PDB file of C-alpha atoms and ligand atoms in Angstrom:
ATOM      1  CA  MET A  18     176.895  54.048 175.109  1.00 43.00           C
ATOM      2  CA  ASN A  19     179.248  56.274 173.197  1.00 52.00           C
ATOM      3  CA  PHE A  20     176.970  59.037 174.425  1.00 55.00           C
ATOM      4  CA  LEU A  21     177.858  62.060 172.310  1.00 59.00           C
ATOM      5  CA  SER A  22     178.152  60.366 168.931  1.00 67.00           C
ATOM      6  CA  ASN A  23     174.695  58.874 169.515  1.00 87.00           C
ATOM      7  CA  LEU A  24     173.135  62.270 170.129  1.00 90.00           C
ATOM      8  CA  THR A  25     170.666  63.881 167.769  1.00 92.00           C
ATOM      9  CA  GLY A  26     168.200  66.669 168.358  1.00 88.00           C
ATOM     10  CA  SER A  27     166.413  69.743 167.160  1.00 89.00           C
ATOM     11  CA  PHE A  28     167.652  73.340 167.054  1.00 89.00           C
ATOM     12  CA  ALA A  29     164.707  75.726 167.039  1.00 83.00           C
ATOM     13  CA  LEU A  30     163.837  79.129 168.461  1.00 74.00           C
ATOM     14  CA  GLN A  31     160.972  77.445 170.262  1.00 70.00           C
ATOM     15  CA  ALA A  32     161.482  73.791 171.077  1.00 63.00           C
ATOM     16  CA  ALA A  33     159.678  71.476 168.670  1.00 57.00           C
ATOM     17  CA  GLY A  34     156.483  69.956 169.983  1.00 67.00           C
ATOM     18  CA  ASN A  35     156.774  66.839 172.072  1.00 79.00           C
ATOM     19  CA  ALA A  36     155.423  64.860 169.122  1.00 88.00           C
ATOM     20  CA  THR A  37     158.710  64.850 167.201  1.00 90.00           C
ATOM     21  CA  VAL A  38     160.806  63.954 170.236  1.00 93.00           C
ATOM     22  CA  ALA A  39     158.381  61.216 171.292  1.00 95.00           C
ATOM     23  CA  MET A  40     158.175  59.816 167.752  1.00 96.00           C
ATOM     24  CA  ILE A  41     161.937  59.646 167.198  1.00 96.00           C
ATOM     25  CA  GLU A  42     162.750  58.308 170.642  1.00 96.00           C
ATOM     26  CA  ALA A  43     159.976  55.683 170.223  1.00 97.00           C
ATOM     27  CA  ALA A  44     161.773  54.515 167.075  1.00 98.00           C
ATOM     28  CA  TYR A  45     165.155  54.439 168.853  1.00 97.00           C
ATOM     29  CA  ARG A  46     163.650  52.322 171.658  1.00 96.00           C
ATOM     30  CA  HIS A  47     161.779  50.035 169.249  1.00 97.00           C
ATOM     31  CA  HIS A  48     164.985  49.262 167.356  1.00 97.00           C
ATOM     32  CA  GLY A  49     167.057  48.856 170.544  1.00 96.00           C
ATOM     33  CA  LEU A  50     169.211  51.882 169.655  1.00 95.00           C
ATOM     34  CA  ASP A  51     170.990  53.499 172.587  1.00 94.00           C
ATOM     35  CA  TRP A  52     170.438  56.942 171.039  1.00 95.00           C
ATOM     36  CA  ARG A  53     168.806  60.160 172.232  1.00 95.00           C
ATOM     37  CA  TYR A  54     166.950  63.029 170.499  1.00 95.00           C
ATOM     38  CA  ILE A  55     166.813  66.266 172.469  1.00 92.00           C
ATOM     39  CA  ASN A  56     165.083  69.585 171.932  1.00 91.00           C
ATOM     40  CA  CYS A  57     167.388  72.618 172.143  1.00 93.00           C
ATOM     41  CA  GLU A  58     166.008  76.164 172.155  1.00 93.00           C
ATOM     42  CA  VAL A  59     168.546  78.205 170.177  1.00 95.00           C
ATOM     43  CA  ARG A  60     168.320  81.955 169.567  1.00 95.00           C
ATOM     44  CA  PRO A  61     169.316  83.135 166.079  1.00 96.00           C
ATOM     45  CA  GLU A  62     172.515  84.804 167.382  1.00 97.00           C
ATOM     46  CA  ALA A  63     173.529  81.553 169.124  1.00 97.00           C
ATOM     47  CA  LEU A  64     173.090  79.240 166.123  1.00 97.00           C
ATOM     48  CA  GLY A  65     176.809  79.303 165.239  1.00 97.00           C
ATOM     49  CA  ASP A  66     177.760  78.281 168.779  1.00 97.00           C
ATOM     50  CA  ALA A  67     175.108  75.537 168.758  1.00 97.00           C
ATOM     51  CA  VAL A  68     176.420  74.037 165.501  1.00 97.00           C
ATOM     52  CA  ARG A  69     180.051  74.344 166.676  1.00 96.00           C
ATOM     53  CA  GLY A  70     179.007  72.628 169.914  1.00 95.00           C
ATOM     54  CA  ALA A  71     177.333  69.756 168.068  1.00 95.00           C
ATOM     55  CA  ARG A  72     180.415  69.449 165.861  1.00 94.00           C
ATOM     56  CA  ALA A  73     182.812  69.539 168.850  1.00 93.00           C
ATOM     57  CA  MET A  74     180.796  66.901 170.696  1.00 92.00           C
ATOM     58  CA  GLY A  75     180.550  64.639 167.668  1.00 92.00           C
ATOM     59  CA  TRP A  76     176.740  64.643 167.359  1.00 95.00           C
ATOM     60  CA  ALA A  77     175.436  62.399 164.575  1.00 96.00           C
ATOM     61  CA  GLY A  78     173.215  65.215 163.344  1.00 97.00           C
ATOM     62  CA  PHE A  79     170.306  67.485 164.145  1.00 96.00           C
ATOM     63  CA  ASN A  80     167.074  68.891 162.778  1.00 95.00           C
ATOM     64  CA  CYS A  81     166.693  72.622 162.252  1.00 93.00           C
ATOM     65  CA  SER A  82     163.364  74.389 162.526  1.00 90.00           C
ATOM     66  CA  LEU A  83     162.218  77.956 162.087  1.00 84.00           C
ATOM     67  CA  PRO A  84     163.956  80.377 161.941  1.00 90.00           C
ATOM     68  CA  HIS A  85     167.239  78.490 161.378  1.00 94.00           C
ATOM     69  CA  LYS A  86     166.560  76.598 158.123  1.00 93.00           C
ATOM     70  CA  VAL A  87     168.354  79.110 155.885  1.00 92.00           C
ATOM     71  CA  ALA A  88     170.874  80.608 158.328  1.00 95.00           C
ATOM     72  CA  VAL A  89     172.324  77.187 159.170  1.00 97.00           C
ATOM     73  CA  ILE A  90     173.579  76.690 155.599  1.00 97.00           C
ATOM     74  CA  SER A  91     176.654  78.920 156.020  1.00 97.00           C
ATOM     75  CA  LEU A  92     177.621  76.894 159.122  1.00 98.00           C
ATOM     76  CA  LEU A  93     177.585  73.500 157.344  1.00 98.00           C
ATOM     77  CA  ASP A  94     180.182  71.781 155.121  1.00 98.00           C
ATOM     78  CA  GLY A  95     177.955  70.956 152.135  1.00 98.00           C
ATOM     79  CA  LEU A  96     174.387  70.426 150.898  1.00 97.00           C
ATOM     80  CA  GLY A  97     172.367  67.591 149.397  1.00 95.00           C
ATOM     81  CA  GLU A  98     170.737  68.213 145.988  1.00 90.00           C
ATOM     82  CA  SER A  99     167.226  69.207 147.021  1.00 89.00           C
ATOM     83  CA  ALA A 100     168.392  71.288 150.010  1.00 95.00           C
ATOM     84  CA  SER A 101     170.651  73.135 147.608  1.00 95.00           C
ATOM     85  CA  VAL A 102     167.767  73.892 145.186  1.00 92.00           C
ATOM     86  CA  MET A 103     165.410  74.892 148.034  1.00 92.00           C
ATOM     87  CA  GLY A 104     168.030  76.936 149.861  1.00 92.00           C
ATOM     88  CA  ALA A 105     166.751  75.463 153.147  1.00 92.00           C
ATOM     89  CA  VAL A 106     167.991  72.722 155.468  1.00 96.00           C
ATOM     90  CA  ASN A 107     165.937  70.923 158.100  1.00 95.00           C
ATOM     91  CA  CYS A 108     168.343  68.074 158.793  1.00 97.00           C
ATOM     92  CA  ALA A 109     172.129  68.094 159.250  1.00 97.00           C
ATOM     93  CA  VAL A 110     173.917  64.777 158.939  1.00 97.00           C
ATOM     94  CA  ARG A 111     177.497  63.983 159.973  1.00 96.00           C
ATOM     95  CA  ARG A 112     179.274  62.202 157.107  1.00 96.00           C
ATOM     96  CA  ASP A 113     183.027  61.517 157.422  1.00 94.00           C
ATOM     97  CA  GLY A 114     183.279  64.178 160.096  1.00 92.00           C
ATOM     98  CA  ARG A 115     181.529  66.833 157.973  1.00 96.00           C
ATOM     99  CA  PHE A 116     178.017  68.196 158.558  1.00 97.00           C
ATOM    100  CA  ILE A 117     175.967  67.981 155.335  1.00 98.00           C
ATOM    101  CA  GLY A 118     172.605  69.772 155.077  1.00 98.00           C
ATOM    102  CA  GLU A 119     169.610  67.849 153.780  1.00 97.00           C
ATOM    103  CA  ASN A 120     165.923  68.621 153.594  1.00 96.00           C
ATOM    104  CA  THR A 121     163.715  65.742 154.690  1.00 96.00           C
ATOM    105  CA  ASP A 122     160.381  67.647 154.672  1.00 94.00           C
ATOM    106  CA  GLY A 123     159.714  67.219 150.954  1.00 95.00           C
ATOM    107  CA  LYS A 124     161.235  63.729 150.880  1.00 96.00           C
ATOM    108  CA  GLY A 125     158.920  62.728 153.755  1.00 97.00           C
ATOM    109  CA  PHE A 126     155.962  64.064 151.793  1.00 98.00           C
ATOM    110  CA  LEU A 127     156.987  62.107 148.674  1.00 97.00           C
ATOM    111  CA  LYS A 128     157.334  58.897 150.674  1.00 96.00           C
ATOM    112  CA  SER A 129     153.791  59.190 152.017  1.00 97.00           C
ATOM    113  CA  LEU A 130     152.446  60.199 148.583  1.00 98.00           C
ATOM    114  CA  ALA A 131     154.201  57.186 147.006  1.00 97.00           C
ATOM    115  CA  GLU A 132     151.890  54.901 148.980  1.00 96.00           C
ATOM    116  CA  VAL A 133     149.043  55.974 146.672  1.00 98.00           C
ATOM    117  CA  ILE A 134     150.596  57.457 143.482  1.00 98.00           C
ATOM    118  CA  ASP A 135     153.901  57.959 141.631  1.00 98.00           C
ATOM    119  CA  PRO A 136     154.103  61.694 140.780  1.00 98.00           C
ATOM    120  CA  ALA A 137     156.286  61.094 137.686  1.00 98.00           C
ATOM    121  CA  GLY A 138     154.531  62.527 134.635  1.00 98.00           C
ATOM    122  CA  LYS A 139     151.611  63.817 136.728  1.00 98.00           C
ATOM    123  CA  ARG A 140     149.938  67.233 136.888  1.00 98.00           C
ATOM    124  CA  VAL A 141     149.901  68.756 140.378  1.00 98.00           C
ATOM    125  CA  LEU A 142     147.946  71.666 141.885  1.00 98.00           C
ATOM    126  CA  VAL A 143     149.592  73.103 145.022  1.00 98.00           C
ATOM    127  CA  PHE A 144     148.029  75.606 147.431  1.00 98.00           C
ATOM    128  CA  GLY A 145     150.628  77.692 149.298  1.00 97.00           C
ATOM    129  CA  ALA A 146     154.114  79.015 148.571  1.00 96.00           C
ATOM    130  CA  GLY A 147     155.819  79.088 152.003  1.00 93.00           C
ATOM    131  CA  GLY A 148     158.717  76.970 153.253  1.00 91.00           C
ATOM    132  CA  ALA A 149     156.793  73.702 153.245  1.00 94.00           C
ATOM    133  CA  ALA A 150     155.417  74.333 149.729  1.00 96.00           C
ATOM    134  CA  ARG A 151     158.962  74.979 148.553  1.00 95.00           C
ATOM    135  CA  ALA A 152     160.180  71.657 150.011  1.00 96.00           C
ATOM    136  CA  VAL A 153     157.208  69.700 148.641  1.00 97.00           C
ATOM    137  CA  THR A 154     157.271  71.175 145.132  1.00 98.00           C
ATOM    138  CA  VAL A 155     161.052  70.858 144.652  1.00 96.00           C
ATOM    139  CA  GLU A 156     160.843  67.146 145.540  1.00 96.00           C
ATOM    140  CA  LEU A 157     157.774  66.652 143.302  1.00 98.00           C
ATOM    141  CA  ALA A 158     159.661  68.299 140.428  1.00 97.00           C
ATOM    142  CA  LEU A 159     162.846  66.266 141.058  1.00 95.00           C
ATOM    143  CA  ALA A 160     160.643  63.125 141.142  1.00 97.00           C
ATOM    144  CA  GLY A 161     159.476  63.929 137.598  1.00 98.00           C
ATOM    145  CA  ALA A 162     156.107  65.681 138.033  1.00 98.00           C
ATOM    146  CA  ALA A 163     155.270  67.003 134.558  1.00 98.00           C
ATOM    147  CA  ALA A 164     153.464  70.192 135.546  1.00 98.00           C
ATOM    148  CA  ILE A 165     152.923  72.113 138.775  1.00 98.00           C
ATOM    149  CA  THR A 166     150.461  74.964 139.271  1.00 98.00           C
ATOM    150  CA  ILE A 167     150.982  77.122 142.356  1.00 98.00           C
ATOM    151  CA  VAL A 168     147.973  78.846 143.919  1.00 98.00           C
ATOM    152  CA  ASN A 169     148.905  81.379 146.610  1.00 98.00           C
ATOM    153  CA  ARG A 170     147.230  84.288 148.364  1.00 97.00           C
ATOM    154  CA  ALA A 171     150.305  86.565 148.166  1.00 96.00           C
ATOM    155  CA  ARG A 172     151.065  86.814 144.465  1.00 97.00           C
ATOM    156  CA  GLU A 173     154.754  87.779 144.751  1.00 97.00           C
ATOM    157  CA  ARG A 174     155.560  84.828 147.028  1.00 96.00           C
ATOM    158  CA  GLY A 175     153.824  82.494 144.582  1.00 98.00           C
ATOM    159  CA  ALA A 176     155.746  84.025 141.655  1.00 98.00           C
ATOM    160  CA  ASP A 177     159.076  83.535 143.500  1.00 97.00           C
ATOM    161  CA  LEU A 178     158.369  79.822 143.927  1.00 97.00           C
ATOM    162  CA  VAL A 179     157.326  79.469 140.262  1.00 98.00           C
ATOM    163  CA  ARG A 180     160.609  81.135 139.227  1.00 98.00           C
ATOM    164  CA  LEU A 181     162.667  78.853 141.466  1.00 97.00           C
ATOM    165  CA  LEU A 182     161.027  75.711 140.050  1.00 97.00           C
ATOM    166  CA  ASN A 183     161.288  76.831 136.437  1.00 98.00           C
ATOM    167  CA  ASP A 184     164.950  77.862 136.880  1.00 97.00           C
ATOM    168  CA  HIS A 185     166.122  74.706 138.661  1.00 95.00           C
ATOM    169  CA  THR A 186     163.852  71.819 137.640  1.00 96.00           C
ATOM    170  CA  ALA A 187     162.288  70.370 134.497  1.00 97.00           C
ATOM    171  CA  ALA A 188     158.672  70.613 135.737  1.00 98.00           C
ATOM    172  CA  ARG A 189     156.535  73.142 133.808  1.00 98.00           C
ATOM    173  CA  THR A 190     155.363  75.468 136.569  1.00 98.00           C
ATOM    174  CA  ASP A 191     152.879  78.322 136.522  1.00 98.00           C
ATOM    175  CA  LEU A 192     150.981  80.569 138.920  1.00 98.00           C
ATOM    176  CA  SER A 193     147.224  80.747 139.273  1.00 97.00           C
ATOM    177  CA  ALA A 194     145.728  83.750 141.055  1.00 94.00           C
ATOM    178  CA  TRP A 195     143.681  82.967 144.187  1.00 97.00           C
ATOM    179  CA  ASP A 196     141.398  85.996 144.104  1.00 94.00           C
ATOM    180  CA  SER A 197     138.139  84.025 144.027  1.00 96.00           C
ATOM    181  CA  THR A 198     136.988  80.516 144.928  1.00 98.00           C
ATOM    182  CA  ALA A 199     139.466  78.104 143.322  1.00 98.00           C
ATOM    183  CA  ARG A 200     138.474  75.112 141.207  1.00 98.00           C
ATOM    184  CA  VAL A 201     140.482  72.008 140.381  1.00 98.00           C
ATOM    185  CA  PRO A 202     141.071  72.141 136.608  1.00 97.00           C
ATOM    186  CA  ASP A 203     140.408  69.049 134.474  1.00 96.00           C
ATOM    187  CA  GLY A 204     143.527  66.948 134.021  1.00 97.00           C
ATOM    188  CA  VAL A 205     144.944  67.540 137.508  1.00 98.00           C
ATOM    189  CA  ASP A 206     146.059  64.252 139.119  1.00 98.00           C
ATOM    190  CA  ILE A 207     147.209  65.434 142.552  1.00 98.00           C
ATOM    191  CA  LEU A 208     146.123  68.350 144.781  1.00 98.00           C
ATOM    192  CA  VAL A 209     148.296  69.336 147.765  1.00 98.00           C
ATOM    193  CA  ASN A 210     147.453  71.799 150.526  1.00 98.00           C
ATOM    194  CA  CYS A 211     150.734  73.369 151.692  1.00 97.00           C
ATOM    195  CA  THR A 212     149.082  76.324 153.442  1.00 97.00           C
ATOM    196  CA  SER A 213     148.570  76.369 157.196  1.00 95.00           C
ATOM    197  CA  ILE A 214     144.779  76.625 156.749  1.00 97.00           C
ATOM    198  CA  GLY A 215     143.114  74.138 159.125  1.00 95.00           C
ATOM    199  CA  LEU A 216     146.088  73.901 161.504  1.00 93.00           C
ATOM    200  CA  PHE A 217     145.155  73.642 165.210  1.00 89.00           C
ATOM    201  CA  PRO A 218     143.565  75.659 166.788  1.00 91.00           C
ATOM    202  CA  ASN A 219     141.864  76.973 163.590  1.00 93.00           C
ATOM    203  CA  VAL A 220     140.495  73.543 162.816  1.00 93.00           C
ATOM    204  CA  GLU A 221     137.311  74.749 161.146  1.00 93.00           C
ATOM    205  CA  ALA A 222     139.135  76.902 158.585  1.00 94.00           C
ATOM    206  CA  ALA A 223     138.862  75.605 155.030  1.00 95.00           C
ATOM    207  CA  LEU A 224     140.533  76.469 151.711  1.00 97.00           C
ATOM    208  CA  ASP A 225     138.537  78.779 149.468  1.00 98.00           C
ATOM    209  CA  LEU A 226     137.971  75.897 147.063  1.00 98.00           C
ATOM    210  CA  ASP A 227     134.889  74.665 145.232  1.00 98.00           C
ATOM    211  CA  THR A 228     134.684  71.154 146.672  1.00 97.00           C
ATOM    212  CA  ALA A 229     132.363  70.142 143.817  1.00 98.00           C
ATOM    213  CA  SER A 230     135.480  70.238 141.603  1.00 98.00           C
ATOM    214  CA  LEU A 231     137.084  67.432 143.682  1.00 98.00           C
ATOM    215  CA  ARG A 232     136.370  64.453 141.428  1.00 97.00           C
ATOM    216  CA  PRO A 233     136.486  60.781 142.485  1.00 97.00           C
ATOM    217  CA  GLY A 234     139.968  59.288 142.062  1.00 97.00           C
ATOM    218  CA  LEU A 235     141.790  62.626 142.433  1.00 98.00           C
ATOM    219  CA  VAL A 236     144.627  62.315 144.976  1.00 98.00           C
ATOM    220  CA  VAL A 237     144.223  64.976 147.695  1.00 98.00           C
ATOM    221  CA  ALA A 238     147.065  65.483 150.176  1.00 98.00           C
ATOM    222  CA  ASP A 239     147.009  67.871 153.121  1.00 98.00           C
ATOM    223  CA  ILE A 240     150.311  68.464 154.921  1.00 97.00           C
ATOM    224  CA  VAL A 241     148.665  69.990 158.005  1.00 96.00           C
ATOM    225  CA  PRO A 242     149.551  67.403 160.673  1.00 92.00           C
ATOM    226  CA  SER A 243     147.293  68.570 163.494  1.00 91.00           C
ATOM    227  CA  PRO A 244     144.507  67.656 163.269  1.00 93.00           C
ATOM    228  CA  PRO A 245     145.195  65.021 160.595  1.00 94.00           C
ATOM    229  CA  ARG A 246     141.537  64.939 159.467  1.00 95.00           C
ATOM    230  CA  THR A 247     141.287  68.519 158.214  1.00 97.00           C
ATOM    231  CA  GLU A 248     138.167  69.972 156.567  1.00 97.00           C
ATOM    232  CA  LEU A 249     139.891  69.381 153.196  1.00 98.00           C
ATOM    233  CA  ILE A 250     140.608  65.702 153.928  1.00 98.00           C
ATOM    234  CA  GLN A 251     137.001  65.168 155.063  1.00 98.00           C
ATOM    235  CA  ALA A 252     135.531  66.937 152.012  1.00 98.00           C
ATOM    236  CA  ALA A 253     137.830  65.016 149.651  1.00 98.00           C
ATOM    237  CA  GLU A 254     136.914  61.686 151.224  1.00 98.00           C
ATOM    238  CA  ALA A 255     133.213  62.508 150.889  1.00 98.00           C
ATOM    239  CA  ARG A 256     133.785  63.202 147.155  1.00 98.00           C
ATOM    240  CA  GLY A 257     135.528  59.827 146.573  1.00 98.00           C
ATOM    241  CA  CYS A 258     139.100  61.192 146.366  1.00 98.00           C
ATOM    242  CA  ILE A 259     142.156  59.247 147.517  1.00 98.00           C
ATOM    243  CA  VAL A 260     143.477  61.103 150.584  1.00 98.00           C
ATOM    244  CA  VAL A 261     146.921  61.478 152.164  1.00 98.00           C
ATOM    245  CA  ASP A 262     147.076  63.199 155.569  1.00 97.00           C
ATOM    246  CA  GLY A 263     149.843  65.347 157.098  1.00 96.00           C
ATOM    247  CA  LEU A 264     150.896  62.740 159.653  1.00 95.00           C
ATOM    248  CA  GLY A 265     152.408  60.701 156.803  1.00 95.00           C
ATOM    249  CA  MET A 266     154.808  63.542 155.967  1.00 96.00           C
ATOM    250  CA  LEU A 267     155.672  64.144 159.633  1.00 95.00           C
ATOM    251  CA  VAL A 268     156.402  60.474 160.256  1.00 97.00           C
ATOM    252  CA  ASN A 269     158.320  59.913 157.031  1.00 97.00           C
ATOM    253  CA  GLN A 270     160.579  62.959 157.394  1.00 96.00           C
ATOM    254  CA  GLY A 271     161.478  61.413 160.772  1.00 96.00           C
ATOM    255  CA  VAL A 272     162.061  57.992 159.174  1.00 97.00           C
ATOM    256  CA  ILE A 273     164.406  59.597 156.616  1.00 97.00           C
ATOM    257  CA  SER A 274     166.269  61.622 159.269  1.00 97.00           C
ATOM    258  CA  ILE A 275     166.806  58.468 161.367  1.00 97.00           C
ATOM    259  CA  LYS A 276     168.093  56.631 158.297  1.00 97.00           C
ATOM    260  CA  TYR A 277     170.572  59.465 157.631  1.00 97.00           C
ATOM    261  CA  TRP A 278     171.814  59.520 161.243  1.00 97.00           C
ATOM    262  CA  THR A 279     171.817  55.844 162.216  1.00 96.00           C
ATOM    263  CA  GLY A 280     171.581  53.852 158.970  1.00 96.00           C
ATOM    264  CA  ILE A 281     168.463  52.084 160.355  1.00 96.00           C
ATOM    265  CA  ASP A 282     165.166  51.811 158.440  1.00 98.00           C
ATOM    266  CA  ALA A 283     162.869  52.867 161.262  1.00 98.00           C
ATOM    267  CA  ASP A 284     159.431  51.285 161.640  1.00 98.00           C
ATOM    268  CA  ALA A 285     156.981  53.967 160.492  1.00 97.00           C
ATOM    269  CA  THR A 286     154.037  52.198 162.157  1.00 97.00           C
ATOM    270  CA  VAL A 287     155.543  52.599 165.628  1.00 98.00           C
ATOM    271  CA  MET A 288     156.260  56.264 164.929  1.00 97.00           C
ATOM    272  CA  ARG A 289     152.798  56.950 163.511  1.00 96.00           C
ATOM    273  CA  ARG A 290     151.131  55.310 166.501  1.00 96.00           C
ATOM    274  CA  THR A 291     153.117  57.630 168.779  1.00 96.00           C
ATOM    275  CA  VAL A 292     152.079  60.838 167.009  1.00 94.00           C
ATOM    276  CA  GLU A 293     148.480  59.671 166.580  1.00 93.00           C
ATOM    277  CA  ALA A 294     148.278  59.239 170.364  1.00 92.00           C
ATOM    278  CA  ILE A 295     149.572  62.791 170.861  1.00 89.00           C
ATOM    279  CA  TYR A 296     147.388  64.439 168.194  1.00 84.00           C
ATOM    280  CA  GLY A 297     144.329  62.492 169.346  1.00 67.00           C
TER     281      GLY A 297
HETATM  282  P1  NDP B 318     154.807  79.455 155.942  1.00 64.04           P
HETATM  283  O1  NDP B 318     154.438  80.479 156.951  1.00 64.04           O
HETATM  284  O2  NDP B 318     156.168  79.493 155.327  1.00 64.04           O
HETATM  285  O3  NDP B 318     153.729  79.497 154.728  1.00 64.04           O
HETATM  286  C1  NDP B 318     152.354  79.520 154.999  1.00 64.04           C
HETATM  287  C2  NDP B 318     151.570  79.398 153.704  1.00 64.04           C
HETATM  288  O4  NDP B 318     150.176  79.329 154.023  1.00 64.04           O
HETATM  289  C3  NDP B 318     151.733  80.592 152.765  1.00 64.04           C
HETATM  290  O5  NDP B 318     151.654  80.151 151.435  1.00 64.04           O
HETATM  291  C4  NDP B 318     150.524  81.463 153.140  1.00 64.04           C
HETATM  292  O6  NDP B 318     150.104  82.299 152.090  1.00 64.04           O
HETATM  293  C5  NDP B 318     149.479  80.389 153.350  1.00 64.04           C
HETATM  294  N1  NDP B 318     148.361  80.845 154.186  1.00 64.04           N
HETATM  295  C6  NDP B 318     148.341  80.952 155.544  1.00 64.04           C
HETATM  296  N2  NDP B 318     147.143  81.372 155.960  1.00 64.04           N
HETATM  297  C7  NDP B 318     146.382  81.563 154.830  1.00 64.04           C
HETATM  298  C8  NDP B 318     145.033  81.982 154.605  1.00 64.04           C
HETATM  299  N3  NDP B 318     144.226  82.301 155.615  1.00 64.04           N
HETATM  300  N4  NDP B 318     144.572  82.018 153.332  1.00 64.04           N
HETATM  301  C9  NDP B 318     145.378  81.669 152.302  1.00 64.04           C
HETATM  302  N5  NDP B 318     146.667  81.274 152.456  1.00 64.04           N
HETATM  303  C10 NDP B 318     147.160  81.202 153.706  1.00 64.04           C
HETATM  304  O7  NDP B 318     154.548  78.065 156.661  1.00 64.04           O
HETATM  305  P2  NDP B 318     155.155  76.627 156.264  1.00 64.04           P
HETATM  306  O8  NDP B 318     155.218  76.555 154.798  1.00 64.04           O
HETATM  307  O9  NDP B 318     156.376  76.384 157.067  1.00 64.04           O
HETATM  308  O10 NDP B 318     154.020  75.639 156.837  1.00 64.04           O
HETATM  309  C11 NDP B 318     152.772  75.507 156.190  1.00 64.04           C
HETATM  310  C12 NDP B 318     152.012  74.331 156.783  1.00 64.04           C
HETATM  311  O11 NDP B 318     152.749  73.127 156.576  1.00 64.04           O
HETATM  312  C13 NDP B 318     151.797  74.424 158.307  1.00 64.04           C
HETATM  313  O12 NDP B 318     150.463  74.045 158.586  1.00 64.04           O
HETATM  314  C14 NDP B 318     152.738  73.380 158.882  1.00 64.04           C
HETATM  315  O13 NDP B 318     152.213  72.790 160.074  1.00 64.04           O
HETATM  316  C15 NDP B 318     152.746  72.356 157.756  1.00 64.04           C
HETATM  317  N6  NDP B 318     153.931  71.515 157.788  1.00 64.04           N
HETATM  318  C16 NDP B 318     153.746  70.177 157.937  1.00 64.04           C
HETATM  319  C17 NDP B 318     154.812  69.323 158.007  1.00 64.04           C
HETATM  320  C18 NDP B 318     154.564  67.871 158.203  1.00 64.04           C
HETATM  321  O14 NDP B 318     155.521  67.139 158.477  1.00 64.04           O
HETATM  322  N7  NDP B 318     153.336  67.386 158.042  1.00 64.04           N
HETATM  323  C19 NDP B 318     156.208  69.814 157.895  1.00 64.04           C
HETATM  324  C20 NDP B 318     156.304  71.257 157.681  1.00 64.04           C
HETATM  325  C21 NDP B 318     155.184  72.064 157.646  1.00 64.04           C
HETATM  326  P3  NDP B 318     150.728  83.782 151.890  1.00 64.04           P
HETATM  327  O15 NDP B 318     152.042  83.595 151.204  1.00 64.04           O
HETATM  328  O16 NDP B 318     149.700  84.447 151.063  1.00 64.04           O
HETATM  329  O17 NDP B 318     150.861  84.373 153.276  1.00 64.04           O
END
């Protein structure tokens, strides 16, 4: 193989879990692609050298994880639309010899959400205001969501995200304080948990949310990938909601990254089976 131009990987302070590597390499194998995806542990002060190295060796692209998602921007040659609004890149793609920064987190979420609902014109309630919430809400807004309410423990962080969405997108966005048990207001079509509540090993943690306000037919998405059946997903299912788990986002951001790097539409079923085996 033309080894270096078929290289992709992840730059992170701590190497990404084996799940991402296994999932992407399973797709490469399944499609007969002679490509590799490798984890690289990169310290913040070495990020410039890492990107210059990838550029010098002709890598097809790479993912960026914490804490590099913002710092990498000044080392790239341009940004896609949503990455530019979010101010964060999780996927660099070589196009005509230039590295362009994209963000596939929110796009991966939208792809898994699209299996059950089109967010255009819908009212969305989002818990959380961190990096993942930023990616998810910017894509929801760019996909035409009519209104987004952010609920976040730290008020200032929530207010920053509301400002960003109102300044850069057409979605009407507001902040709702989370100082007591939250309820899902009437008229909400989609609820998304973008907090890390319920993430392994704190699997019994649950949102401070009145589950009696989860009405049948409401779409409830949880982006926590491990475990996929969080307390929220289980409560929503028991109330007759339509649920979307966090593995969908994980798999689909990988599908989109592979499409950017190789041009191939990767088989999401093969990738999902791989991460399901790892996350039990
Ligand atoms: P951040 O650290 O940037 O943000 C964490 C968010 O969770 C903040 O809004 C924080 O609120 C909130 N939070 C954490 N603990 C609590 C708590 N006990 N009570 C209330 N709010 C809480 O993390 P990310 O945004 O990067 O990641 C969030 C989640 O998204 C993680 O579980 C991660 O695994 C998941 N994720 C999933 C992906 C997938 O592909 N499925 C991709 C990327 C992320 P506050 O601001 O008040 O601190």
